[in-house]
Coordinates of C-alpha atoms in Angstrom, one line a residue:
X228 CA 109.4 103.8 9.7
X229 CA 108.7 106.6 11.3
X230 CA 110.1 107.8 14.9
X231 CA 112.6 104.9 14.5
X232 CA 117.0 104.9 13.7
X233 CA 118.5 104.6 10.0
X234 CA 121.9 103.8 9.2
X235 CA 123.0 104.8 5.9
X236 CA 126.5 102.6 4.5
X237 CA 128.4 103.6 1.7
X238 CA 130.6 100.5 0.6
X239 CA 133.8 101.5 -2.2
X240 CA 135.5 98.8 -4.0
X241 CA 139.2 98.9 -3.7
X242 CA 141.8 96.3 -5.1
X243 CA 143.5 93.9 -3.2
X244 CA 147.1 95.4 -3.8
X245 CA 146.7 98.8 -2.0
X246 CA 144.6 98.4 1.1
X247 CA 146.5 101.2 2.8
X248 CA 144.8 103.2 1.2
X249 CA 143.1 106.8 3.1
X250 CA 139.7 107.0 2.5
X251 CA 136.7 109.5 3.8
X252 CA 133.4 109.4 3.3
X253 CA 130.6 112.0 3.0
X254 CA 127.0 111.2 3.0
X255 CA 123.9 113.6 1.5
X256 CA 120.0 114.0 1.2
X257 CA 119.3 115.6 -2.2
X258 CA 121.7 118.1 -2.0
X259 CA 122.6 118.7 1.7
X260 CA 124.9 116.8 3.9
X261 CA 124.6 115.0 6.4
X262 CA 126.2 114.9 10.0
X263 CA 129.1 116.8 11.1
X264 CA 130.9 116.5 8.0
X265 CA 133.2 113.4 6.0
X266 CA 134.3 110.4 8.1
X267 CA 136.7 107.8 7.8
X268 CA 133.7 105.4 8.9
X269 CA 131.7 104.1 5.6
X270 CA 128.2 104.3 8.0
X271 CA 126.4 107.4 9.3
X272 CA 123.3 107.1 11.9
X273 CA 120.6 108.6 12.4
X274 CA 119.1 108.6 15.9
X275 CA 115.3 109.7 14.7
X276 CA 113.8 110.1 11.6
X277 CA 110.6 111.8 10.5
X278 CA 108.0 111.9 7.2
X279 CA 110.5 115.2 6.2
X280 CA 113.6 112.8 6.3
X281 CA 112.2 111.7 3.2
X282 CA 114.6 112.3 0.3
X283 CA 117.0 111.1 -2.1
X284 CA 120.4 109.8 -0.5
X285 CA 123.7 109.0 -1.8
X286 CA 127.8 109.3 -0.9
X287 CA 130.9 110.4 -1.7
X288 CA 134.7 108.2 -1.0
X289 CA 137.4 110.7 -1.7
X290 CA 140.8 109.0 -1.5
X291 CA 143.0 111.1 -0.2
X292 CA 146.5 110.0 -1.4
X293 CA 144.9 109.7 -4.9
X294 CA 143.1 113.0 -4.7
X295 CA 139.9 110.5 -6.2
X296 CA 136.3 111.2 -5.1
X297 CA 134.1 108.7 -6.0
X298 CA 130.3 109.6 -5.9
X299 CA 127.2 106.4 -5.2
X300 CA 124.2 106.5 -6.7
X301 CA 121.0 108.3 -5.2
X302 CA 118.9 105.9 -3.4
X303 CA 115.4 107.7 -2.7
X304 CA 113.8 106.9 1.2
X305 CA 110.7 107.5 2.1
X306 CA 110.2 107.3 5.9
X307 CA 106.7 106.0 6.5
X308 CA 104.7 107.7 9.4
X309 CA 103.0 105.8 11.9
X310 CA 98.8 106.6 11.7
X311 CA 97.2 107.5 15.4
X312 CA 95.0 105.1 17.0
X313 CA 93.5 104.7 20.2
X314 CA 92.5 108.0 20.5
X315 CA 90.8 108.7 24.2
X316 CA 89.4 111.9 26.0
X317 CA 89.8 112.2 29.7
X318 CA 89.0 114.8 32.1
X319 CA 90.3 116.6 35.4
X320 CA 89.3 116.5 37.7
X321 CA 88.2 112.8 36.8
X322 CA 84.9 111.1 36.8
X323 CA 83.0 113.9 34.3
X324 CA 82.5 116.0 37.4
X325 CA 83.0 119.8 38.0
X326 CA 81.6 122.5 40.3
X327 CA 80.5 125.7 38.9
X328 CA 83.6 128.0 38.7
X329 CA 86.2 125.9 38.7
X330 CA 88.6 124.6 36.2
X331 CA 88.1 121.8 33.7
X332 CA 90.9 120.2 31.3
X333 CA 89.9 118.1 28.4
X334 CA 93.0 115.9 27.9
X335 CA 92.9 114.4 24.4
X336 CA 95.5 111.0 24.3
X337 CA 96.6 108.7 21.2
X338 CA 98.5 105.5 21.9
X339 CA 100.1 105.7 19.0
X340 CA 101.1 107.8 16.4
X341 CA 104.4 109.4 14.6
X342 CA 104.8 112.5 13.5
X343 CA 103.4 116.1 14.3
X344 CA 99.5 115.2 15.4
X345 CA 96.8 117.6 15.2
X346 CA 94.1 117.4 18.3
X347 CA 90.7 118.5 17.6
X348 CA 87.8 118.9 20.6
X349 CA 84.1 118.8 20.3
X350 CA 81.5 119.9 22.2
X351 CA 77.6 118.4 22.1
X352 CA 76.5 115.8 19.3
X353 CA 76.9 118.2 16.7
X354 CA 80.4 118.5 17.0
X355 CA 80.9 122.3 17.5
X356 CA 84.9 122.8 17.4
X357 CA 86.4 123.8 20.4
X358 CA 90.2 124.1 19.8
X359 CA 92.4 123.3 17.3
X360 CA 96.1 122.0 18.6
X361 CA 99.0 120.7 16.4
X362 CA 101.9 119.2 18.1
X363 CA 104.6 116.7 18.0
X364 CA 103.0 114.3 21.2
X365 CA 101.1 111.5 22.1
X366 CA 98.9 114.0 24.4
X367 CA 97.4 117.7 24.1
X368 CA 94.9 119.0 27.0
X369 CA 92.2 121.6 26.2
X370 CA 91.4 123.8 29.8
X371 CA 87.9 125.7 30.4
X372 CA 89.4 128.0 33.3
X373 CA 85.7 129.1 34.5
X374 CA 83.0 126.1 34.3
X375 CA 79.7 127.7 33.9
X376 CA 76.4 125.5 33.8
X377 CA 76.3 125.7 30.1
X378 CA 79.3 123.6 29.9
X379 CA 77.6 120.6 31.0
X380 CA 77.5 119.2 27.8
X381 CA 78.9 115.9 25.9
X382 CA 82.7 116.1 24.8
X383 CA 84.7 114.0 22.7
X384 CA 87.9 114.8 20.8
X385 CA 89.7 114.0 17.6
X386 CA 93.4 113.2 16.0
X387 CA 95.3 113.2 13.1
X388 CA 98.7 112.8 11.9
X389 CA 98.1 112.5 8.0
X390 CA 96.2 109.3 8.1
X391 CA 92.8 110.8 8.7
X392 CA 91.6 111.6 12.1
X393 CA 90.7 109.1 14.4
X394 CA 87.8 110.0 17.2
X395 CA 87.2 109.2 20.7
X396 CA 84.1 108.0 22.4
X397 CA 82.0 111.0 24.3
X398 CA 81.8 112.0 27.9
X399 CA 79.2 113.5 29.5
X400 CA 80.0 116.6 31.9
X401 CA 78.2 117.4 34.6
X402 CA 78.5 120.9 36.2
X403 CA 77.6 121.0 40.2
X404 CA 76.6 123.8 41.6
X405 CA 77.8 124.8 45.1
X406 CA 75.7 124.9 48.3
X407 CA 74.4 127.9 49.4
X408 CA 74.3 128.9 53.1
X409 CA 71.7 127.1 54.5
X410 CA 68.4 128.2 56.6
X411 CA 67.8 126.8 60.2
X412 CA 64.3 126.8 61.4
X413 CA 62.4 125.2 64.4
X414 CA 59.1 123.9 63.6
X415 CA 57.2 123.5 67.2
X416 CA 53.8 122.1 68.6
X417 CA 53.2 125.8 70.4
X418 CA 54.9 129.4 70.5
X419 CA 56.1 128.5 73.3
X420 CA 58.0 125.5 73.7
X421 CA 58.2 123.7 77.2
X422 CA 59.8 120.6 78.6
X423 CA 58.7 117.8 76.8
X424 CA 58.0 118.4 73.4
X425 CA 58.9 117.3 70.3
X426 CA 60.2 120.3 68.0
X427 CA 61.5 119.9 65.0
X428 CA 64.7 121.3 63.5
X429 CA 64.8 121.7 59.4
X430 CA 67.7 122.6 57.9
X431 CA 67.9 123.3 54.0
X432 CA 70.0 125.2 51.7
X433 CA 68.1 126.9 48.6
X434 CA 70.7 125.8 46.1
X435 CA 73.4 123.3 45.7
X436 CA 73.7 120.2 43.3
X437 CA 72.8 116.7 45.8
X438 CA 74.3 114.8 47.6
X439 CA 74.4 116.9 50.6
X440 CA 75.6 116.5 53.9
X441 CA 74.0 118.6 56.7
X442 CA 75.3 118.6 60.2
X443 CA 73.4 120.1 63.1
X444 CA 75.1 122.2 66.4
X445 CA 74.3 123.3 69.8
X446 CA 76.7 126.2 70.2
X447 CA 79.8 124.3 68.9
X448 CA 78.5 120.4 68.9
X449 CA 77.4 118.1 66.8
X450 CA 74.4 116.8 67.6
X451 CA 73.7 114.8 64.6
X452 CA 74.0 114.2 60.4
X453 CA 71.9 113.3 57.7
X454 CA 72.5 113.3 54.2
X455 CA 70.3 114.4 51.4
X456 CA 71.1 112.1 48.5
X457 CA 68.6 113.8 46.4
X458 CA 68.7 117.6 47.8
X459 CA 66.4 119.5 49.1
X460 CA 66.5 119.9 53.1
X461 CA 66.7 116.8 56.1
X462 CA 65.1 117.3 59.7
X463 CA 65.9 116.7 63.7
X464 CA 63.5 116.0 66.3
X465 CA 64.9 116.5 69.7
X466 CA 62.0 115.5 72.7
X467 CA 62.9 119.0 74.8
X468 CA 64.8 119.1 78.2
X469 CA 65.9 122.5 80.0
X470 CA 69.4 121.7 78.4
X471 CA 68.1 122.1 75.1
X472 CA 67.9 125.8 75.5
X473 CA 70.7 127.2 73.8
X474 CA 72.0 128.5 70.3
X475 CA 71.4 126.3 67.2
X476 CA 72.8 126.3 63.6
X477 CA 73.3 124.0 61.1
X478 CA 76.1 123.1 58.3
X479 CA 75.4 121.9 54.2
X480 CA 78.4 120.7 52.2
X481 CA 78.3 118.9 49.0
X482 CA 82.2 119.0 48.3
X483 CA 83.0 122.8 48.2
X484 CA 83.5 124.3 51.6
X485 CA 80.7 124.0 53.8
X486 CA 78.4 127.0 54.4
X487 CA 77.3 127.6 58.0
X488 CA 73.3 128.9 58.8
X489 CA 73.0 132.0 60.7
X490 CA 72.3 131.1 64.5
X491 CA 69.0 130.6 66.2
X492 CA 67.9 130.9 69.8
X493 CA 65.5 128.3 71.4
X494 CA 64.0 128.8 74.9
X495 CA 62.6 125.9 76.4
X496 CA 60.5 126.7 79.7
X497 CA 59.4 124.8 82.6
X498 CA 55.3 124.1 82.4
X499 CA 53.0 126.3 85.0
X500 CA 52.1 123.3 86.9
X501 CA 55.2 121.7 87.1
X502 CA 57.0 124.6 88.4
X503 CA 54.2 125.3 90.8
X504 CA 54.7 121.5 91.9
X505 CA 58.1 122.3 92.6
X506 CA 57.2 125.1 94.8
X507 CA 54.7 123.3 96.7
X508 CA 56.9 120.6 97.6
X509 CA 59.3 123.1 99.1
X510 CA 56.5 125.3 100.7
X511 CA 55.4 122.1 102.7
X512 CA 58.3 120.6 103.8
X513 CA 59.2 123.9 105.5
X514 CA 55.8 124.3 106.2
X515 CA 55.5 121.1 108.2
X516 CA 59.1 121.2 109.6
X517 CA 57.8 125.0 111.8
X518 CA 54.8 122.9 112.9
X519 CA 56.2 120.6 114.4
X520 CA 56.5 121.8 117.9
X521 CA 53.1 122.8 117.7
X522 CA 51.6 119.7 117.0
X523 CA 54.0 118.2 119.8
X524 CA 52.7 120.5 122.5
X525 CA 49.1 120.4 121.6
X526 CA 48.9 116.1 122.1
X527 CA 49.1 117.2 125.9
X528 CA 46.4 119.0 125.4
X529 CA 44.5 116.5 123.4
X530 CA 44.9 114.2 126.5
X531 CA 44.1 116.6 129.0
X532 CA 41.0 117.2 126.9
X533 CA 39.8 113.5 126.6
X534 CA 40.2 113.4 130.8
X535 CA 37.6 115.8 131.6
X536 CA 35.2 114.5 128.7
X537 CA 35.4 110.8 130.1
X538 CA 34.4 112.6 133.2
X539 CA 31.3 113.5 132.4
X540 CA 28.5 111.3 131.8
X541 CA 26.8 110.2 128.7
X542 CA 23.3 111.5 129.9
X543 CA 24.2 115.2 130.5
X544 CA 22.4 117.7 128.7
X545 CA 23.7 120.2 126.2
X546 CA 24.3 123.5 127.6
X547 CA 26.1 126.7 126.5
X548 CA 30.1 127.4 126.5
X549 CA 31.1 129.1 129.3
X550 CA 31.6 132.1 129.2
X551 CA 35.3 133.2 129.0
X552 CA 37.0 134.1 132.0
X553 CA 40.2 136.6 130.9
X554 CA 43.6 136.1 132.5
X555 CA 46.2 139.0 133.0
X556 CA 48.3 139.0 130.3
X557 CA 52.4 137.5 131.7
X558 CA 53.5 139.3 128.6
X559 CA 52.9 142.7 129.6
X560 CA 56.7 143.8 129.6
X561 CA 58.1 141.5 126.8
X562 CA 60.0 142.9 123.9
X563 CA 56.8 143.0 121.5
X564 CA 54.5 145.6 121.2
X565 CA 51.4 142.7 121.8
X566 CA 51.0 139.5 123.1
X567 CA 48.2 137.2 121.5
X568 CA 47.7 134.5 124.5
X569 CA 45.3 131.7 124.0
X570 CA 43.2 129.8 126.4
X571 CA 41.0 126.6 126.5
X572 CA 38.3 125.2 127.7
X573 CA 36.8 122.2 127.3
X574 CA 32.9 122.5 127.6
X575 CA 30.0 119.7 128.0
X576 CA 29.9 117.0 125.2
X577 CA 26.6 115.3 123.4
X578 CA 25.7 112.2 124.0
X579 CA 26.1 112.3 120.6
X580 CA 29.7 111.4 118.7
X581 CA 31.4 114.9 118.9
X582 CA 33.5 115.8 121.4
X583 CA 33.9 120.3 122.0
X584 CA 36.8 122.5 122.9
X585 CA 36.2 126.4 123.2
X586 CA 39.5 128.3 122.6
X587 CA 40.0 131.9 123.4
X588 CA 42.4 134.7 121.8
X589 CA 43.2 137.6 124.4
X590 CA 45.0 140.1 122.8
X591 CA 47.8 142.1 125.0
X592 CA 49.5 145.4 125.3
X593 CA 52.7 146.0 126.4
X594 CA 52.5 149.1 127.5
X595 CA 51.7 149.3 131.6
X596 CA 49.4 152.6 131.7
X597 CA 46.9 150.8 128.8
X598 CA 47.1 147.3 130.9
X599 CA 44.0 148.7 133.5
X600 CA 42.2 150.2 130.3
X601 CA 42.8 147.1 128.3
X602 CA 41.7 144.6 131.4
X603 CA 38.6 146.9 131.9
X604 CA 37.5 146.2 128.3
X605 CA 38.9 143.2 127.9
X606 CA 35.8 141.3 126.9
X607 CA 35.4 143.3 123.7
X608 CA 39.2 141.9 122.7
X609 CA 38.4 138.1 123.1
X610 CA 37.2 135.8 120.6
X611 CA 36.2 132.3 120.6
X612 CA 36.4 129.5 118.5
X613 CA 34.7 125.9 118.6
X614 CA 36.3 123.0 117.5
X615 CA 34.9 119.5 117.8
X616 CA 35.7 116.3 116.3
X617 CA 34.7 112.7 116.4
X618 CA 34.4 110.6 118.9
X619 CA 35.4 106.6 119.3
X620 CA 34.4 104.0 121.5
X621 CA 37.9 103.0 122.2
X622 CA 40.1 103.2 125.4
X623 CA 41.0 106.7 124.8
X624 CA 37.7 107.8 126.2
X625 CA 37.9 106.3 129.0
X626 CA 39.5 108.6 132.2
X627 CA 43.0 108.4 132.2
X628 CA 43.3 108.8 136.0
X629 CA 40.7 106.1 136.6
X630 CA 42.7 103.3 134.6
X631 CA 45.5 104.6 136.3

């Protein structure tokens, strides 16, 4: 059989009375011999032998001391060879999968057979040769070094070692095609997005075979994942806080590096009425923190007020404000160039339920040589306000000096 040993024996009669006799012993197929040369050992093996060991064999026994050669008769082998079966087509890299531009090796595999084997590959059901490989081996690859998408096709491969070939089943090759660098955009409720909405962030790359696996980042973090097991593009809401402003971009990867979108800005901005809230609130506090001396010096007043209204009675008639009576200024020589003072008078109330205050601005001059011309006209200067308000029937309008 093929692939296996063989021992070939050459046996000599010799009688019994000279058994000291030399003998060597040569052994030949058809007319070469075999080995290194005569032996004194009547066997000869053969590690290996192959369909061209086939032949005729025989030996020679020369006896030396007798100067006798002997010669057998030819014996005619014929190694048999070992027909291929189990004949199989992989692929690398495995699973029937390539991307576009890489390298793809058909690897065509017998479990058995002897002798030199010839390896045959196919491509489509048609069976359009490939390659054509004869070799002494159990295994021979076919390599595509640049997958294109016209390679995705149905493969399947053949063997033969003088039996007739023997084929494999077929296996479908599918060519991916790479991602391409994706596009980043942000799809918002206005042009201008403010605190508080929704926007929505699309990332999609125009070509690449699914799945793919898109990752979005705010400057250099992730922010999120989503996979596209059927390709096309995914989305990302994000409900919009001032941290939100910043640089975006987005990654696709379907097994070949990833490819990284360009970078896009978003602004997100305060609303009109929410910053003006803000401002307000900051307006008033200092506004009410300056006035609050003021409001504690005029309660004196207030009082005062109330103790010359309870002093009047209820049945006096209405008559006009008094007219004002102007005061010299005690500003006249302070630092600023005017003076605005203010004086009060309370004036006769209704026997109604408002209560009336007259209050005079006097406007002063610091400068002493204007003081006489200034208290000359000073009438023109002064203005007059009215202020009333309600009055209760309470305690507080009764005179504060007689319920002391």
């Amino acid at each position: 059989m093929e692939g296996g040993p063989m021992i070939l024996t050459c046996e000599m009669w010799l009688p019994p009375r000279k058994p000291d006799v030399q003998i060597q012993f040569c052994f030949f197929r058809d007319v070469q011999m075999l080995g290194s040369g005569c032996k004194s050992s009547p066997e000869l093996r053969i590690t290996t032998v192959w369909n061209k060991d086939s032949g005729s064999y025989w030996c020679q026994a020369q006896i030396v001391t007798l100067s006798l050669t002997k010669t057998s008769l030819m014996s005619q082998i014929h190694v048999q060879r070992v027909p291929v079966s189990d004949v199989s087509l992989e692929t690398q890299p495995p699973g029937g999968q390539v991307m576009e531009g890489d390298k793809l090796v058909l690897i065509c595999s017998v479990a058995s057979g002897t002798g030199d084997i010839t390896f045959f590959w196919y491509r489509g059901a048609l069976g359009s040769n490939l390659e054509t490989k004869t070799q002494r081996s159990l295994t021979a690859e076919f390599e595509i070094a640049l997958v294109q998408q016209k390679d995705a096709e149905q493969y399947y491969c053949a063997a033969d070692n003088g039996h007739g070939p023997s084929l494999s089943g077929l296996i479908s090759i599918t060519v991916r095609s790479p991602v391409s660098r994706p596009v980043l955009t942000f799809r918002t409720p206005r042009a201008q997005t403010v605190v508080g909405d929704v926007v929505e962030l699309h990332c999609e790359a125009p070509r690449g075979s699914p799945p793919i696996l898109y990752q979005l980042y705010q400057e250099d973090v992730i922010l999120g994942n989503s996979l596209a097991p059927s390709g096309g593009g995914v989305s990302f809401n994000l409900s919009l806080t001032t941290e939100h402003s910043g640089n975006y971009s987005c990654e696709a990867d379907n097994g070949r590096p990833a490819q990284r979108s360009e970078v896009v800005t978003l602004n997100v901005t305060v609303p009109i009425g929410e910053a003006s809230n803000h401002l307000t609130s900051g307006i008033n506090g200092r506004l009410l923190g300056g006035l609050g001396p003021v409001i504690f010096m005029a309660l004196p007043f207030g009082y005062w007020l109330k103790r010359k209204i309870g002093r009047r009675s209820a049945g006096d008639p209405l008559r006009s404000p008094a007219s004002p009576v102007p005061q010299q200024s005690n500003y006249r020589n302070s630092p600023d160039s005017a003076q605005l003072q203010t004086f009060y008078e309370n004036v006769n109330a209704v026997s109604g339920d408002k209560v009336y205050s007259l209050v005079y601005h006097n406007q002063q001059e610091r400068d002493p040589v204007a003081v006489e011309r200034m208290e000359t006209h000073v009438e023109n200067k002064v203005s007059s306000d009215i202020y009333s308000r309600l009055r209760r029937a309470d305690i507080t309008d009764v005179d504060y000096e007689d319920a002391m």
